[in-house]
XYZ file of C-alpha atoms in Angstrom:
344
model
C -100.776 -127.813 -86.358
C -98.349 -128.708 -89.145
C -96.220 -131.750 -89.903
C -92.783 -130.248 -90.369
C -90.726 -133.312 -91.288
C -90.808 -135.068 -94.665
C -91.824 -138.676 -95.258
C -92.670 -139.612 -91.677
C -94.058 -143.112 -91.202
C -97.299 -144.208 -89.595
C -99.705 -147.140 -89.851
C -103.372 -147.672 -90.562
C -104.516 -149.268 -87.293
C -105.050 -153.013 -87.270
C -102.286 -155.450 -86.332
C -102.305 -159.246 -85.825
C -101.014 -159.247 -82.244
C -102.849 -160.965 -79.412
C -100.774 -159.147 -76.785
C -101.756 -155.458 -76.688
C -98.589 -154.432 -74.854
C -96.373 -156.086 -77.453
C -98.303 -154.321 -80.203
C -97.974 -150.909 -78.589
C -94.254 -151.307 -77.913
C -93.650 -152.385 -81.527
C -95.579 -149.388 -82.831
C -93.996 -146.816 -80.544
C -90.459 -147.990 -81.241
C -90.762 -148.427 -85.015
C -93.105 -145.745 -86.394
C -92.405 -141.996 -86.538
C -96.062 -141.321 -85.750
C -97.232 -144.059 -83.358
C -100.874 -145.137 -83.224
C -103.040 -147.333 -81.042
C -103.455 -150.875 -82.379
C -106.767 -152.445 -83.286
C -106.446 -156.162 -82.549
C -109.094 -158.115 -84.510
C -107.439 -161.484 -83.818
C -108.107 -160.991 -80.091
C -111.845 -161.161 -80.584
C -114.884 -160.009 -82.525
C -115.313 -156.805 -80.515
C -111.942 -155.556 -81.789
C -113.260 -155.679 -85.363
C -113.342 -152.093 -86.669
C -117.079 -152.064 -87.359
C -117.958 -153.557 -83.982
C -115.427 -151.459 -82.071
C -117.069 -148.181 -83.025
C -120.648 -149.474 -82.836
C -120.538 -149.557 -79.041
C -123.120 -147.042 -77.875
C -125.490 -147.339 -80.847
C -129.080 -147.652 -79.607
C -130.649 -151.046 -80.265
C -127.283 -152.647 -80.990
C -127.232 -156.457 -80.984
C -123.836 -158.198 -80.966
C -123.742 -161.911 -81.761
C -120.158 -162.994 -81.128
C -120.842 -166.632 -82.021
C -122.175 -165.769 -85.478
C -119.771 -162.820 -85.697
C -122.380 -160.296 -86.713
C -123.981 -157.125 -85.412
C -127.192 -155.320 -86.240
C -129.445 -152.591 -84.901
C -132.881 -153.758 -83.791
C -135.144 -150.929 -84.931
C -138.224 -152.666 -83.500
C -137.030 -151.360 -80.137
C -137.528 -147.788 -78.952
C -134.303 -146.061 -79.988
C -135.239 -142.591 -78.762
C -133.583 -142.892 -75.345
C -130.318 -144.156 -76.832
C -130.285 -141.476 -79.513
C -131.043 -138.894 -76.843
C -128.013 -140.051 -74.838
C -125.791 -139.592 -77.894
C -127.031 -136.040 -78.492
C -126.781 -135.127 -74.805
C -123.170 -136.311 -74.647
C -122.353 -134.559 -77.910
C -123.827 -131.204 -76.887
C -122.218 -131.377 -73.437
C -118.803 -132.276 -74.865
C -118.938 -135.412 -72.720
C -116.721 -137.741 -74.730
C -116.009 -140.221 -71.950
C -119.515 -141.628 -71.557
C -119.610 -142.936 -75.140
C -115.903 -143.118 -75.913
C -113.959 -146.305 -76.485
C -114.156 -148.906 -73.723
C -111.385 -151.315 -72.777
C -113.647 -154.252 -73.674
C -113.769 -153.100 -77.299
C -110.381 -151.404 -77.660
C -107.713 -152.850 -75.383
C -104.951 -151.502 -77.613
C -106.169 -147.952 -77.101
C -105.829 -148.168 -73.327
C -102.473 -149.908 -73.476
C -101.304 -147.135 -75.815
C -102.404 -144.476 -73.308
C -100.492 -146.336 -70.617
C -97.214 -146.795 -72.511
C -96.867 -144.290 -75.358
C -95.868 -141.344 -73.183
C -92.689 -143.180 -72.211
C -91.519 -142.960 -75.825
C -91.975 -139.150 -75.953
C -93.605 -139.099 -79.408
C -93.772 -135.821 -81.322
C -97.057 -136.929 -82.874
C -99.712 -139.518 -82.053
C -102.362 -141.011 -84.320
C -105.789 -142.415 -83.673
C -108.439 -143.739 -85.987
C -112.187 -143.925 -86.343
C -114.314 -145.671 -88.915
C -115.845 -143.246 -91.394
C -119.584 -142.532 -91.432
C -120.111 -143.879 -94.961
C -118.426 -147.236 -94.335
C -119.953 -147.524 -90.866
C -123.453 -146.650 -92.005
C -123.328 -149.051 -94.941
C -121.786 -151.994 -93.099
C -124.006 -151.919 -89.997
C -127.536 -153.067 -90.811
C -130.915 -153.271 -89.114
C -132.827 -156.462 -88.312
C -134.004 -156.660 -91.947
C -130.491 -156.342 -93.352
C -130.898 -152.732 -94.508
C -127.919 -150.420 -93.986
C -128.577 -147.969 -91.165
C -127.195 -145.161 -93.319
C -130.596 -145.124 -95.009
C -132.405 -144.597 -91.698
C -132.363 -140.814 -91.198
C -132.561 -140.891 -87.392
C -129.815 -143.491 -87.084
C -127.663 -141.765 -89.699
C -127.531 -138.542 -87.688
C -126.972 -140.511 -84.499
C -124.087 -142.548 -85.896
C -122.341 -139.420 -87.191
C -122.561 -137.789 -83.751
C -121.390 -141.027 -82.109
C -118.312 -141.174 -84.341
C -117.592 -137.519 -83.564
C -117.737 -138.337 -79.860
C -115.333 -141.257 -80.302
C -112.915 -139.066 -82.263
C -113.152 -136.330 -79.631
C -112.530 -138.862 -76.872
C -109.311 -140.026 -78.513
C -108.053 -136.482 -79.031
C -108.841 -135.568 -75.428
C -106.820 -138.523 -74.153
C -103.988 -138.187 -76.678
C -103.389 -134.546 -75.739
C -102.029 -135.901 -72.448
C -99.260 -137.593 -74.475
C -98.580 -135.105 -77.278
C -100.061 -131.828 -78.443
C -99.805 -133.043 -82.047
C -102.694 -135.410 -82.726
C -103.858 -136.891 -86.030
C -107.115 -138.813 -86.457
C -107.520 -141.041 -89.504
C -111.023 -141.671 -90.826
C -111.122 -145.163 -92.345
C -113.430 -145.278 -95.369
C -112.981 -148.557 -97.276
C -116.507 -148.361 -98.702
C -115.621 -145.242 -100.699
C -114.170 -147.634 -103.271
C -117.816 -148.344 -104.154
C -118.808 -144.689 -104.475
C -120.584 -144.054 -107.761
C -121.634 -147.694 -108.168
C -125.163 -149.051 -107.873
C -124.094 -150.524 -104.521
C -123.794 -147.080 -102.904
C -126.777 -144.859 -103.669
C -125.607 -141.709 -101.904
C -125.171 -138.320 -103.514
C -121.668 -136.870 -103.715
C -122.703 -133.805 -101.712
C -124.124 -136.004 -98.955
C -120.857 -137.933 -98.663
C -118.878 -134.689 -98.407
C -121.236 -133.286 -95.766
C -120.966 -136.431 -93.628
C -117.181 -136.493 -93.857
C -116.874 -132.764 -93.181
C -119.031 -133.062 -90.077
C -116.542 -135.520 -88.575
C -113.554 -133.570 -89.898
C -114.891 -130.337 -88.366
C -115.179 -132.027 -84.968
C -111.578 -133.255 -85.230
C -110.410 -129.755 -86.164
C -112.412 -128.142 -83.362
C -110.480 -130.283 -80.877
C -107.142 -129.098 -82.288
C -106.154 -132.188 -84.278
C -105.366 -132.939 -87.906
C -107.703 -135.166 -89.893
C -106.951 -137.819 -92.501
C -109.035 -140.065 -94.735
C -107.765 -143.545 -95.561
C -109.215 -145.416 -98.520
C -107.351 -148.582 -99.438
C -108.863 -149.059 -102.894
C -109.499 -146.826 -105.862
C -112.086 -144.067 -105.595
C -112.987 -140.627 -106.883
C -110.051 -138.832 -105.288
C -111.470 -135.451 -106.248
C -114.256 -136.096 -103.732
C -111.757 -136.490 -100.892
C -109.828 -133.421 -102.036
C -113.079 -131.457 -101.938
C -113.600 -132.164 -98.236
C -111.872 -130.206 -95.465
C -109.524 -133.109 -94.690
C -105.818 -132.458 -94.049
C -104.328 -135.776 -95.229
C -105.344 -138.161 -98.004
C -103.982 -141.677 -97.420
C -104.127 -143.996 -100.417
C -102.784 -147.332 -101.639
C -99.918 -145.946 -103.714
C -98.635 -149.435 -104.476
C -101.740 -150.453 -106.445
C -103.732 -147.292 -107.147
C -101.376 -144.318 -107.562
C -102.440 -144.100 -111.208
C -105.980 -143.317 -110.070
C -104.819 -140.374 -107.988
C -102.862 -138.944 -110.920
C -106.122 -138.576 -112.875
C -107.005 -135.584 -110.678
C -103.957 -133.262 -110.880
C -105.909 -130.004 -110.574
C -107.809 -131.161 -107.508
C -104.673 -132.573 -105.857
C -102.741 -129.374 -106.553
C -105.498 -127.305 -104.972
C -105.579 -129.688 -102.007
C -101.809 -129.422 -101.428
C -101.808 -125.646 -101.877
C -104.398 -125.232 -99.137
C -102.112 -127.143 -96.768
C -102.991 -130.774 -97.453
C -100.684 -133.793 -97.255
C -100.481 -137.043 -99.204
C -99.815 -140.225 -97.218
C -98.375 -142.693 -99.694
C -99.339 -146.303 -98.918
C -96.385 -147.551 -100.917
C -95.629 -150.723 -98.914
C -98.042 -153.508 -99.930
C -99.807 -155.285 -97.076
C -99.804 -158.625 -98.870
C -97.261 -161.337 -99.710
C -96.282 -159.122 -102.673
C -94.042 -157.254 -100.227
C -91.695 -160.251 -100.039
C -90.539 -159.900 -103.647
C -90.035 -156.151 -103.285
C -86.823 -154.598 -102.013
C -86.302 -151.247 -100.395
C -84.897 -150.052 -103.731
C -87.815 -151.252 -105.878
C -90.316 -149.681 -103.498
C -88.378 -146.430 -103.316
C -88.136 -146.350 -107.125
C -91.879 -146.881 -107.339
C -92.528 -143.991 -104.948
C -90.087 -141.736 -106.779
C -91.673 -142.566 -110.151
C -95.174 -141.743 -108.890
C -93.973 -138.405 -107.536
C -92.366 -137.705 -110.917
C -95.695 -138.423 -112.652
C -97.509 -135.877 -110.528
C -94.741 -133.344 -111.100
C -95.174 -133.798 -114.860
C -98.839 -132.923 -114.365
C -97.772 -129.498 -113.087
C -97.818 -130.184 -109.346
C -94.665 -128.484 -107.975
C -92.081 -131.003 -106.821
C -91.277 -129.042 -103.683
C -94.939 -129.202 -102.689
C -94.997 -132.970 -103.167
C -91.773 -133.564 -101.254
C -92.596 -131.367 -98.282
C -96.173 -132.592 -97.858
C -95.789 -136.365 -97.912
C -95.955 -139.193 -95.384
C -95.402 -142.923 -95.947
C -97.601 -145.784 -94.734
C -98.379 -149.416 -95.465
C -101.090 -149.690 -98.118
C -103.745 -150.892 -95.662
C -104.287 -152.371 -92.207
C -102.347 -155.475 -91.204
C -104.731 -157.189 -88.799
C -105.221 -160.321 -90.901
C -101.535 -160.905 -91.699
C -98.936 -163.041 -89.939
C -96.613 -161.332 -87.477
C -93.632 -162.314 -89.628
C -95.106 -160.569 -92.659
C -95.907 -157.484 -90.571
C -92.276 -157.365 -89.460
C -91.137 -157.384 -93.094
C -93.599 -154.615 -93.984
C -92.485 -152.367 -91.126
C -88.801 -152.913 -91.915
C -89.308 -151.978 -95.556
C -91.473 -149.011 -94.597
C -88.669 -147.671 -92.406
C -86.031 -148.193 -95.098
C -88.096 -146.558 -97.853
C -88.822 -143.592 -95.599
C -85.102 -143.195 -94.937
C -84.349 -143.365 -98.671
C -87.024 -140.767 -99.430
C -85.706 -138.389 -96.777
C -82.116 -138.762 -98.020
C -82.511 -138.966 -101.787
C -85.624 -137.121 -102.922
C -84.852 -133.512 -103.742
């Protein structure tokens, strides 16, 4: 599968809507690559970390205190066994996304086909961010529990496979974004994981996405070691180009190699903060154009950059006001149009 058009728009996942149908209709009518909305303002279970934790053995959800943890004092073997059985059988439904945790996903399945999209996008939390953010009863990240680490990776693969299976009923062109906000901490004392281990975990999920006939993407909304992402098998690197494009330009050789093997850059050039209000379509387009010029000066062919680029907001929009989201989407659409028309 290839993305043939230049500078198509898509979003990260979360939106501030309380009405799932309204969210889906907004997305399908305003984005080139529509996606199912995560709706954290609807309730705690729509929080990204909680949403994908459904099915973890020993999971405890405290909605009043707004926290989750895995109780490892319980026997987790049966729950882990269920994950592996479903994984090996290719049974994605039994541990896929449920309506209780992902209403926007089901509303998207119901309505998106009526818009005849060329592409559809789903998302799953990445294994690093998931494993670090979900803790056991003692507050220790479950990523450091070997049995749970392998189980959570398989569970995320199941949830990605489930989305692809359902999305193929709408469009043959499916993209799954892996959300990895915690990669901004890679290399710090906060994240004591080897580089190779991070790549192996990401590639395991990416390989599952590829095996189901979809494209994969990694979204990291802060700065990170972009050479690490380029070293994985991922198809699309999505980054906050408004605040951190300079960081990406530090790795020209790795980015060139990534693009030459068929990769795409998804430029998060529209800020998902009040900063967007002071920006115009022209200032944002100029910013995008200037960043592309910088990479070209570092010996990355311009044609490669222009033909292998998408445009997105810089991050998710679940905590914003609906008015601000409307401004962001409008400016995203206008900048995309400018890029398609003017960048040569």
